[in-house]
Coordinates of C-alpha atoms in Angstrom, one line a residue:
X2 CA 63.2 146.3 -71.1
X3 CA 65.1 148.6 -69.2
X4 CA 68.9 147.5 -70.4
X5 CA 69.2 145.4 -73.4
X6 CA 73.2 144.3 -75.2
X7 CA 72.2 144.8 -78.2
X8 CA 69.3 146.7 -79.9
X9 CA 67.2 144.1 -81.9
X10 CA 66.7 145.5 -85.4
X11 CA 63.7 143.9 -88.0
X12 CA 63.5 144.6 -91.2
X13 CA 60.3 145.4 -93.5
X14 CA 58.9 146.6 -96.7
X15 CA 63.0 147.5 -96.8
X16 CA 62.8 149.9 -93.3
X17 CA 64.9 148.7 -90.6
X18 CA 62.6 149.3 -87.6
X19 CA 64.3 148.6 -84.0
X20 CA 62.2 146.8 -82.2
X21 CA 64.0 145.9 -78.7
X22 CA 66.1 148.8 -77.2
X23 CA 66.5 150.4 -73.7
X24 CA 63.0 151.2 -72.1
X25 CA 61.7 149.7 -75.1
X26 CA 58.5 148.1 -74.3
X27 CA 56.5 145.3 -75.3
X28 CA 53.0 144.5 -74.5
X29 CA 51.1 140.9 -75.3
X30 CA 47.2 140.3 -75.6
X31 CA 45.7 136.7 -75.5
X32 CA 42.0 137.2 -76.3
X33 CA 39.7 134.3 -74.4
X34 CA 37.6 134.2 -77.3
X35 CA 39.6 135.0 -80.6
X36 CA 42.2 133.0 -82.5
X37 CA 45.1 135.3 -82.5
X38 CA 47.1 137.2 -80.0
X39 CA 48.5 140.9 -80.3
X40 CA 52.2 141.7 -79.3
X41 CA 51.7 145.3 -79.1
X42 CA 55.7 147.1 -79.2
X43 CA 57.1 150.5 -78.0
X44 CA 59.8 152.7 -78.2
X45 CA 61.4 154.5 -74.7
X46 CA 58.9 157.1 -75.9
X47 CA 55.9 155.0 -75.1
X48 CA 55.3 155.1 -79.2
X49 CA 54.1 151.9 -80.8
X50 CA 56.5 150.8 -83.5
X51 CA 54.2 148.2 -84.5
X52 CA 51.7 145.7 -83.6
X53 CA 52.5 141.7 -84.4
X54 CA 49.5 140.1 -84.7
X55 CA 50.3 136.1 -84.5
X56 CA 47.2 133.9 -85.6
X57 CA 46.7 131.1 -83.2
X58 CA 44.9 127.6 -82.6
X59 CA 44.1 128.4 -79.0
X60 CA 44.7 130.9 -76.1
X61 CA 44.0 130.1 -72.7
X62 CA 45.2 130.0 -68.7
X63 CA 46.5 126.9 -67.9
X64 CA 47.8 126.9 -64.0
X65 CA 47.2 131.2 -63.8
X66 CA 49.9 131.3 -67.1
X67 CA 48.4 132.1 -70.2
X68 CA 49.3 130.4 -73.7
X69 CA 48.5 130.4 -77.1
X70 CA 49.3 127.6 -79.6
X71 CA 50.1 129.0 -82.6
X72 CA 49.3 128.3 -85.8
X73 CA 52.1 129.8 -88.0
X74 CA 50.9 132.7 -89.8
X75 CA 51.7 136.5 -88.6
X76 CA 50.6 139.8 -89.6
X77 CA 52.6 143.2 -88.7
X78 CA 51.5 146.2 -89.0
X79 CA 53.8 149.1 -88.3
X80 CA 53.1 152.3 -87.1
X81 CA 52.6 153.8 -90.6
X82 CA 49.3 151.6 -91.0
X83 CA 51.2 149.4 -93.7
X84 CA 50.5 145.8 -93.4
X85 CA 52.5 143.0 -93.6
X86 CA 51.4 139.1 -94.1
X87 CA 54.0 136.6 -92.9
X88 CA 54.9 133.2 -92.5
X89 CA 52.0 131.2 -95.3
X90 CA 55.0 129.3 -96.3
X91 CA 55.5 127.9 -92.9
X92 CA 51.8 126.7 -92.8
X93 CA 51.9 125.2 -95.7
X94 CA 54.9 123.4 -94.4
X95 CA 52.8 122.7 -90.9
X96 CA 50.4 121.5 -93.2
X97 CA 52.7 119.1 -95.2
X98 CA 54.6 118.1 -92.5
X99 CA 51.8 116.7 -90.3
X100 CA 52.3 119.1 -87.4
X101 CA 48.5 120.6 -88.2
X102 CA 45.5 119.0 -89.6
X103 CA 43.5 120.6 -92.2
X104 CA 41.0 122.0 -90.1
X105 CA 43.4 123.9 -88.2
X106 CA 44.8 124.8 -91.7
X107 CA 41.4 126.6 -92.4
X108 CA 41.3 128.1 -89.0
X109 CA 44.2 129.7 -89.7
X110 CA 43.2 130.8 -92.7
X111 CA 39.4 132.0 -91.7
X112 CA 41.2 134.2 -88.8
X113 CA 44.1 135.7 -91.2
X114 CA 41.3 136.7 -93.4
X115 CA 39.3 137.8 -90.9
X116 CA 41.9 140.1 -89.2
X117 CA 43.3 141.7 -92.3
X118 CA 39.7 142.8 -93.2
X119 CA 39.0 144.4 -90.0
X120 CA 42.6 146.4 -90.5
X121 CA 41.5 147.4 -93.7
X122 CA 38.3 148.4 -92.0
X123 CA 39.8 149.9 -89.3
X124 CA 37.4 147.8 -87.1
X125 CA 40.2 145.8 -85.4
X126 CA 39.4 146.9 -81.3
X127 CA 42.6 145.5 -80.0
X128 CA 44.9 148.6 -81.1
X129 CA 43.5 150.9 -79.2
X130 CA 42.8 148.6 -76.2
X131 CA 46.9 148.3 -76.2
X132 CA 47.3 151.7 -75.4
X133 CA 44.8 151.9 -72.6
X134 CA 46.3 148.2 -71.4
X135 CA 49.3 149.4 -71.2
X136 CA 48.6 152.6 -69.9
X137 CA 46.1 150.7 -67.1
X138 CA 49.7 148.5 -65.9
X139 CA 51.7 151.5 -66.2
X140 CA 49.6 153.2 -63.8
X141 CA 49.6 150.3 -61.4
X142 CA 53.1 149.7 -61.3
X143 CA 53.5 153.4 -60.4
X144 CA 50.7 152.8 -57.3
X145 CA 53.0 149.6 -56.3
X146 CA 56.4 151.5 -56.4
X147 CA 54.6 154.9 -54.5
X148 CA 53.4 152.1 -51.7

C-alpha cells in the first residue's frame, strides 16, 4: 500500500494495533492442501504486526485466481505471540442459519483446533514461509523494475 486516506486501526486484547498505513504491506497464503489461509501483515518497516489466520471450507485456482470459501472462524496472532480466537459466534450463526451444514461445522472446528495447537507448539510452518514469500516477491519486483 503505498498511499492510503486513512490509517486502518484494529483493536485487540485492548492494543490498538494499525494495521493498514503507508508502505504497509499485506501478504495472503492459500495453502492447496490445508483448510485455512494466512493473511500475513506489515508495517513500512517490513515488521509483521500480525498474522490473520481465517479457517476455510476450501482454497483453490479457479480461472489462474485463487479463492478460499470461508468458513467463519479467525485466529490472530500478533507479533507478541498472543493469540486471539474470533468469530465462533458467527459459525454458530452459519450453522443456525443454514448457510453451512454440519459437516462443514466440524471442519471448521477440526482445523481451528488444529491450528491453535500447532501455535502453541510452535509447529505452525506458514509464519516463517511469510517472511521468505514475501521476501521471494520482493526480490522479483526489484528484478522487474531494474529490467
Amino acid at each position: 500500500m503505498n498511499e492510503v486516506k486513512a490509517p486502518l486501526i484494529t483493536e485487540h486484547l485492548n492494543k490498538k494495533i494499525c494495521i493498514v498505513d503507508n508502505n504497509y504491506s499485506w501478504l495472503q497464503q492459500l495453502p492447496l492442501d490445508e483448510n485455512f489461509s494466512i493473511t500475513s501483515m506489515f508495517n513500512e518497516k517490513g515488521e509483521i504486526i500480525q498474522w490473520y489466520i481465517d479457517i476455510t471450507c476450501e482454497n483453490g485456482i479457479e480461472n489462474g485466481e485463487p479463492y478460499m470459501l470461508d468458513l467463519f472462524l479467525d485466529i490472530v496472532v500478533l507479533q507478541t505471540g498472543e493469540i486471539i480466537e474470533k468469530d465462533k459466534d458467527e459459525l454458530e450463526e452459519a450453522l443456525q442459519n443454514n448457510l453451512i451444514t454440519k459437516s462443514q461445522y466440524e471442519l471448521a472446528y477440526r482445523t481451528f483446533h488444529h491450528v491453535l495447537k500447532q501455535l502453541h507448539e510452535g509447529t505452525f510452518k506458514y509464519f516463517d514461509l511469510s517472511l521468505k514469500h514475501r521476501d521471494y516477491l520482493l526480490d522479483k519486483i526489484r528484478e522487474y523494475n531494474m529490467l
